Tab-separated table of C-alpha atoms and ligand atoms in Angstrom:
chain	number	residue	atom	x	y	z
A	1	MET	CA	128.229	34.656	178.893
A	2	ALA	CA	130.842	37.323	178.379
A	3	ASN	CA	130.881	36.503	174.670
A	4	ASP	CA	127.102	36.792	174.442
A	5	LEU	CA	127.291	40.205	176.035
A	6	LYS	CA	130.038	41.282	173.661
A	7	MET	CA	128.016	40.096	170.638
A	8	GLU	CA	124.925	41.942	171.929
A	9	ASN	CA	126.915	45.185	172.331
A	10	GLU	CA	128.373	44.824	168.853
A	11	GLN	CA	124.980	44.214	167.308
A	12	ARG	CA	123.591	47.259	169.082
A	13	SER	CA	126.494	49.489	168.089
A	14	GLY	CA	126.510	48.291	164.462
A	15	ILE	CA	130.274	47.781	164.264
A	16	LYS	CA	132.211	44.770	165.457
A	17	ARG	CA	135.498	45.039	167.335
A	18	VAL	CA	138.427	44.477	164.973
A	19	PRO	CA	141.348	42.518	166.391
A	20	PHE	CA	144.775	44.112	166.114
A	21	SER	CA	148.020	42.507	167.268
A	22	ILE	CA	151.692	42.076	166.468
A	23	LEU	CA	150.524	39.783	163.662
A	24	ASN	CA	149.276	42.829	161.782
A	25	TYR	CA	152.821	44.204	161.900
A	26	TRP	CA	154.164	40.907	160.635
A	27	ARG	CA	151.688	40.987	157.706
A	28	MET	CA	152.735	44.539	156.848
A	29	TYR	CA	156.395	43.433	156.876
A	30	LYS	CA	155.619	40.455	154.610
A	31	ALA	CA	153.652	42.656	152.181
A	32	ARG	CA	155.955	45.687	151.850
A	33	GLY	CA	159.181	45.095	153.820
A	34	ALA	CA	160.386	46.851	156.986
A	35	ARG	CA	159.464	50.378	155.945
A	36	LEU	CA	155.665	49.819	156.209
A	37	PRO	CA	155.479	48.548	159.835
A	38	PHE	CA	157.990	51.264	160.774
A	39	TYR	CA	155.853	53.975	159.178
A	40	TYR	CA	152.640	52.449	160.560
A	41	PHE	CA	153.990	52.537	164.118
A	42	PHE	CA	155.265	56.099	164.004
A	43	GLN	CA	152.608	57.629	161.740
A	44	ALA	CA	149.486	55.828	162.981
A	45	HIS	CA	149.885	53.726	166.146
A	46	ALA	CA	152.055	56.113	168.160
A	47	PHE	CA	149.385	58.864	168.035
A	48	ASP	CA	147.064	56.591	170.038
A	49	LEU	CA	149.803	55.562	172.502
A	50	ILE	CA	150.672	59.196	173.156
A	51	HIS	CA	147.119	60.524	173.368
A	52	LYS	CA	145.335	57.393	174.664
A	53	THR	CA	142.933	57.713	171.746
A	54	ASP	CA	141.384	55.171	169.387
A	55	THR	CA	142.235	56.099	165.782
A	56	HIS	CA	144.697	53.677	164.210
A	57	LYS	CA	142.740	50.429	164.097
A	58	TRP	CA	141.084	50.031	160.764
A	59	LEU	CA	137.500	48.912	160.193
A	60	PRO	CA	137.023	46.543	157.246
A	61	LYS	CA	133.515	46.710	155.715
A	62	GLU	CA	132.618	43.189	156.820
A	63	TYR	CA	132.784	44.467	160.418
A	64	ILE	CA	129.890	46.888	159.790
A	65	ALA	CA	126.629	45.213	160.825
A	66	HIS	CA	124.200	47.634	159.185
A	67	PRO	CA	125.015	48.635	155.568
A	68	PHE	CA	123.968	52.176	154.563
A	69	GLU	CA	123.039	53.881	151.280
A	70	ASN	CA	125.957	53.775	148.820
A	71	PHE	CA	127.657	51.169	151.046
A	72	ASP	CA	129.141	49.482	147.953
A	73	ASN	CA	130.716	52.797	146.933
A	74	CYS	CA	132.643	53.441	150.119
A	75	GLY	CA	135.994	52.164	151.342
A	76	MET	CA	136.899	50.921	154.814
A	77	TYR	CA	137.952	53.115	157.696
A	78	MET	CA	141.658	53.615	158.258
A	79	ALA	CA	143.501	56.705	159.495
A	80	SER	CA	145.680	59.125	157.486
A	81	TRP	CA	149.306	59.214	158.543
A	82	ASP	CA	150.440	62.013	160.878
A	83	CYS	CA	153.357	63.167	158.671
A	84	GLU	CA	151.058	63.533	155.642
A	85	ILE	CA	148.444	65.548	157.528
A	86	LYS	CA	151.104	67.943	158.908
A	87	THR	CA	152.920	68.358	155.589
A	88	ILE	CA	149.666	69.035	153.739
A	89	PHE	CA	148.492	71.461	156.403
A	90	HIS	CA	151.547	73.657	155.872
A	91	ARG	CA	151.471	73.299	152.069
A	92	THR	CA	147.778	74.312	151.934
A	93	LYS	CA	148.367	77.263	154.222
A	94	ASP	CA	151.081	78.507	151.906
A	95	LEU	CA	148.924	77.994	148.798
A	96	VAL	CA	145.756	79.692	150.020
A	97	LYS	CA	145.396	83.382	150.659
A	98	ASN	CA	143.296	84.151	153.777
A	99	PHE	CA	143.602	80.590	154.919
A	100	SER	CA	141.677	81.178	158.150
A	101	GLU	CA	138.553	82.247	156.202
A	102	TYR	CA	138.263	78.747	154.830
A	103	THR	CA	136.225	76.035	156.532
A	104	PHE	CA	138.079	72.725	156.769
A	105	ILE	CA	135.908	69.646	156.351
A	106	ASP	CA	137.245	66.071	156.629
A	107	MET	CA	134.768	64.249	154.345
A	108	GLY	CA	134.556	60.787	155.868
A	109	CYS	CA	136.386	61.740	159.052
A	110	GLY	CA	136.185	58.278	160.666
A	111	LYS	CA	137.656	58.453	164.143
A	112	GLY	CA	138.600	62.131	163.775
A	113	LYS	CA	142.419	62.083	163.681
A	114	VAL	CA	142.778	64.486	160.723
A	115	THR	CA	140.594	67.164	162.350
A	116	ILE	CA	142.485	66.751	165.649
A	117	LEU	CA	145.897	67.155	164.032
A	118	TRP	CA	144.640	70.000	161.835
A	119	ALA	CA	143.376	71.795	164.964
A	120	LEU	CA	146.700	71.195	166.769
A	121	GLU	CA	148.659	72.656	163.808
A	122	CYS	CA	146.352	75.713	163.802
A	123	LEU	CA	146.890	76.125	167.533
A	124	LYS	CA	150.683	75.905	167.215
A	125	ILE	CA	150.734	78.965	164.922
A	126	GLY	CA	147.868	80.827	166.660
A	127	LEU	CA	145.469	80.486	163.778
A	128	LYS	CA	141.661	80.124	163.996
A	129	GLN	CA	139.757	78.105	161.430
A	130	LYS	CA	136.375	76.371	161.385
A	131	ILE	CA	137.147	72.628	161.432
A	132	TYR	CA	134.541	69.907	160.883
A	133	GLY	CA	134.440	66.167	160.426
A	134	ILE	CA	131.522	64.329	158.857
A	135	ASP	CA	131.053	60.613	158.558
A	136	ILE	CA	128.201	58.315	157.543
A	137	LEU	CA	128.758	55.923	160.494
A	138	PRO	CA	127.346	57.241	163.818
A	139	GLU	CA	129.582	54.869	165.800
A	140	LEU	CA	132.719	56.457	164.308
A	141	ILE	CA	131.386	59.951	165.027
A	142	GLU	CA	131.029	59.032	168.724
A	143	ILE	CA	134.603	57.712	168.749
A	144	ALA	CA	135.829	60.880	166.996
A	145	LYS	CA	134.159	63.077	169.628
A	146	ALA	CA	135.753	61.042	172.458
A	147	ASN	CA	139.166	61.231	170.774
A	148	HIS	CA	138.854	64.986	170.312
A	149	ALA	CA	137.859	65.422	173.935
A	150	LYS	CA	140.969	63.499	175.069
A	151	VAL	CA	143.369	65.600	173.029
A	152	LEU	CA	141.728	69.022	172.953
A	153	GLY	CA	139.317	69.012	175.875
A	154	ASN	CA	136.089	69.299	173.908
A	155	ASP	CA	134.006	67.164	171.536
A	156	GLY	CA	134.959	69.139	168.393
A	157	ASN	CA	132.576	69.543	165.444
A	158	PHE	CA	131.660	66.102	164.226
A	159	PHE	CA	128.429	65.307	162.439
A	160	CYS	CA	126.914	62.149	161.154
A	161	GLU	CA	126.080	62.953	157.548
A	162	ASP	CA	126.202	61.392	154.130
A	163	ALA	CA	128.666	63.318	151.940
A	164	THR	CA	126.222	63.072	149.019
A	165	LYS	CA	123.639	65.062	151.020
A	166	ILE	CA	125.832	67.702	152.609
A	167	VAL	CA	124.588	71.305	152.465
A	168	PRO	CA	127.845	73.285	152.213
A	169	HIS	CA	126.413	76.606	153.426
A	170	ASP	CA	125.534	75.026	156.784
A	171	TYR	CA	129.315	74.934	157.287
A	172	GLY	CA	130.700	78.062	155.624
A	173	ASP	CA	131.301	79.559	152.185
A	174	LYS	CA	134.928	78.843	151.333
A	175	PHE	CA	136.084	75.277	151.782
A	176	ILE	CA	139.091	73.040	152.163
A	177	LEU	CA	137.763	69.500	151.697
A	178	TYR	CA	139.947	66.630	152.910
A	179	LEU	CA	139.472	63.209	151.385
A	180	TYR	CA	141.454	60.132	152.336
A	181	ASN	CA	140.122	57.786	149.717
A	182	PRO	CA	136.701	57.591	151.468
A	183	PHE	CA	134.508	56.594	148.532
A	184	ASP	CA	134.454	56.029	144.778
A	185	ASP	CA	133.708	58.340	141.833
A	186	PHE	CA	129.916	57.805	142.142
A	187	VAL	CA	129.870	59.400	145.602
A	188	ILE	CA	132.571	61.970	144.729
A	189	ASP	CA	130.456	63.075	141.794
A	190	LYS	CA	127.315	63.655	143.930
A	191	MET	CA	129.339	65.384	146.660
A	192	LEU	CA	131.238	67.755	144.375
A	193	ASP	CA	128.055	68.817	142.586
A	194	ARG	CA	127.106	70.412	145.895
A	195	PHE	CA	130.301	72.504	146.053
A	196	SER	CA	129.797	74.936	143.224
A	197	SER	CA	131.863	77.754	144.766
A	198	ASP	CA	135.249	78.532	143.130
A	199	ASP	CA	136.552	79.023	146.662
A	200	THR	CA	136.845	75.313	147.257
A	201	LEU	CA	140.033	73.324	147.483
A	202	ILE	CA	140.242	69.536	147.635
A	203	ILE	CA	143.043	67.734	149.456
A	204	TYR	CA	143.020	64.154	148.188
A	205	ASN	CA	145.233	61.672	150.074
A	206	ASN	CA	145.664	58.232	148.490
A	207	PRO	CA	143.945	59.726	145.412
A	208	VAL	CA	142.559	56.628	143.744
A	209	HIS	CA	139.910	58.577	141.745
A	210	ALA	CA	142.044	61.626	140.866
A	211	SER	CA	141.363	61.371	137.158
A	212	PHE	CA	137.651	61.575	137.838
A	213	ILE	CA	138.134	64.836	139.807
A	214	ILE	CA	140.093	66.272	136.878
A	215	LYS	CA	137.285	65.210	134.509
A	216	LYS	CA	134.849	67.115	136.800
A	217	GLY	CA	136.741	70.345	136.076
A	218	TRP	CA	139.349	70.542	138.864
A	219	THR	CA	143.091	71.157	138.385
A	220	PRO	CA	145.926	69.713	140.436
A	221	ILE	CA	147.894	72.606	141.941
A	222	PHE	CA	150.200	70.501	144.089
A	223	GLU	CA	151.218	66.868	144.245
A	224	LYS	CA	153.539	64.887	146.490
A	225	ASN	CA	154.413	61.217	146.439
A	226	GLY	CA	156.113	58.571	148.554
A	227	PHE	CA	156.826	54.847	148.779
A	228	HIS	CA	153.218	54.127	149.938
A	229	PRO	CA	149.822	55.425	148.628
A	230	ASN	CA	149.276	57.025	152.101
A	231	LEU	CA	152.139	59.413	151.194
A	232	HIS	CA	150.532	60.434	147.905
A	233	THR	CA	148.437	63.557	148.069
A	234	ILE	CA	147.094	65.940	145.433
A	235	ILE	CA	145.604	69.336	146.098
A	236	PHE	CA	142.994	70.424	143.514
A	237	ALA	CA	141.494	73.817	142.761
A	238	ARG	CA	138.663	74.587	140.445
A	239	LYS	CA	139.536	75.499	136.844
A	240	SER	CA	138.509	79.091	136.180
B	301	SAM	C1	139.556	55.889	154.736
B	301	SAM	S1	138.497	56.527	156.020
B	301	SAM	C2	139.263	58.112	156.273
B	301	SAM	C3	139.257	58.572	157.714
B	301	SAM	C4	139.810	59.939	157.958
B	301	SAM	N1	139.404	60.893	156.991
B	301	SAM	C5	141.319	59.880	158.025
B	301	SAM	O1	141.929	60.286	157.015
B	301	SAM	O2	141.928	59.481	159.011
B	301	SAM	C6	137.019	56.878	155.063
B	301	SAM	C7	135.779	57.197	155.841
B	301	SAM	O3	134.750	57.640	154.965
B	301	SAM	C8	133.500	57.304	155.535
B	301	SAM	N2	132.447	57.325	154.480
B	301	SAM	C9	132.258	56.426	153.474
B	301	SAM	N3	131.212	56.833	152.711
B	301	SAM	C10	130.745	58.011	153.232
B	301	SAM	C11	129.697	58.885	152.849
B	301	SAM	N4	128.902	58.638	151.815
B	301	SAM	N5	129.518	60.035	153.577
B	301	SAM	C12	130.329	60.270	154.671
B	301	SAM	N6	131.314	59.463	155.079
B	301	SAM	C13	131.538	58.343	154.360
B	301	SAM	C14	133.746	55.927	156.129
B	301	SAM	O4	132.797	55.585	157.146
B	301	SAM	C15	135.183	56.038	156.644
B	301	SAM	O5	135.172	56.364	158.001
């Protein structure tokens, strides 16, 4: 009976609950040694324990009940690591003149952790910036709003949108786009065609399709690396 109810809820919501246990830590250890579970705990799991949020549990694609357009071109949900978001926030602020005039958009924001941490970093230094998260999955947008409310006391600016259909001027005119390997070059291509302004910066964490972005006419202006792809980020600006 309880199981029937759970299945019904999952079917209605479109995403199934993903199990997470100590076994996941064991698998991380087996795959990459002690450093990965250590990082995962402090850079992903701890955020949820501290804030009572729901961000760290990933969502493999087979747990999504209703595929969407370009489903084959997108990756699964998982959250960026705290240390990477904070490091890149400060690096971007130093690189960009008039940082607060830029609109920050997490393209494929999932459960909203990047926008929350970005907003917290802005608050710490008394800076105001327009901060948005967009995602194609409505269920994740609802979770992102609830997470934002828990940490910052309001729902934040999250919208259910397909990155290939975004109208940039609805959001601002200078942009910092954050991508944590959300989709492949097919979707990146369609999305970037919409951002024609030279005042656009791309932060690309776990930059699997970096060479495609370079082919599209963007130049890396900063790169950092680490033992895991989640610690690899490139910031791109448009070639002028
Ligand atoms: C790897 S997660 C990144 C989550 C978040 N940005 C972070 O760093 O914590 C990628 C997200 O991109 C979303 N996504 C995939 N294709 C998309 C599309 N065409 N438009 C908008 N979001 C998309 C997925 O639903 C998923 O939540």
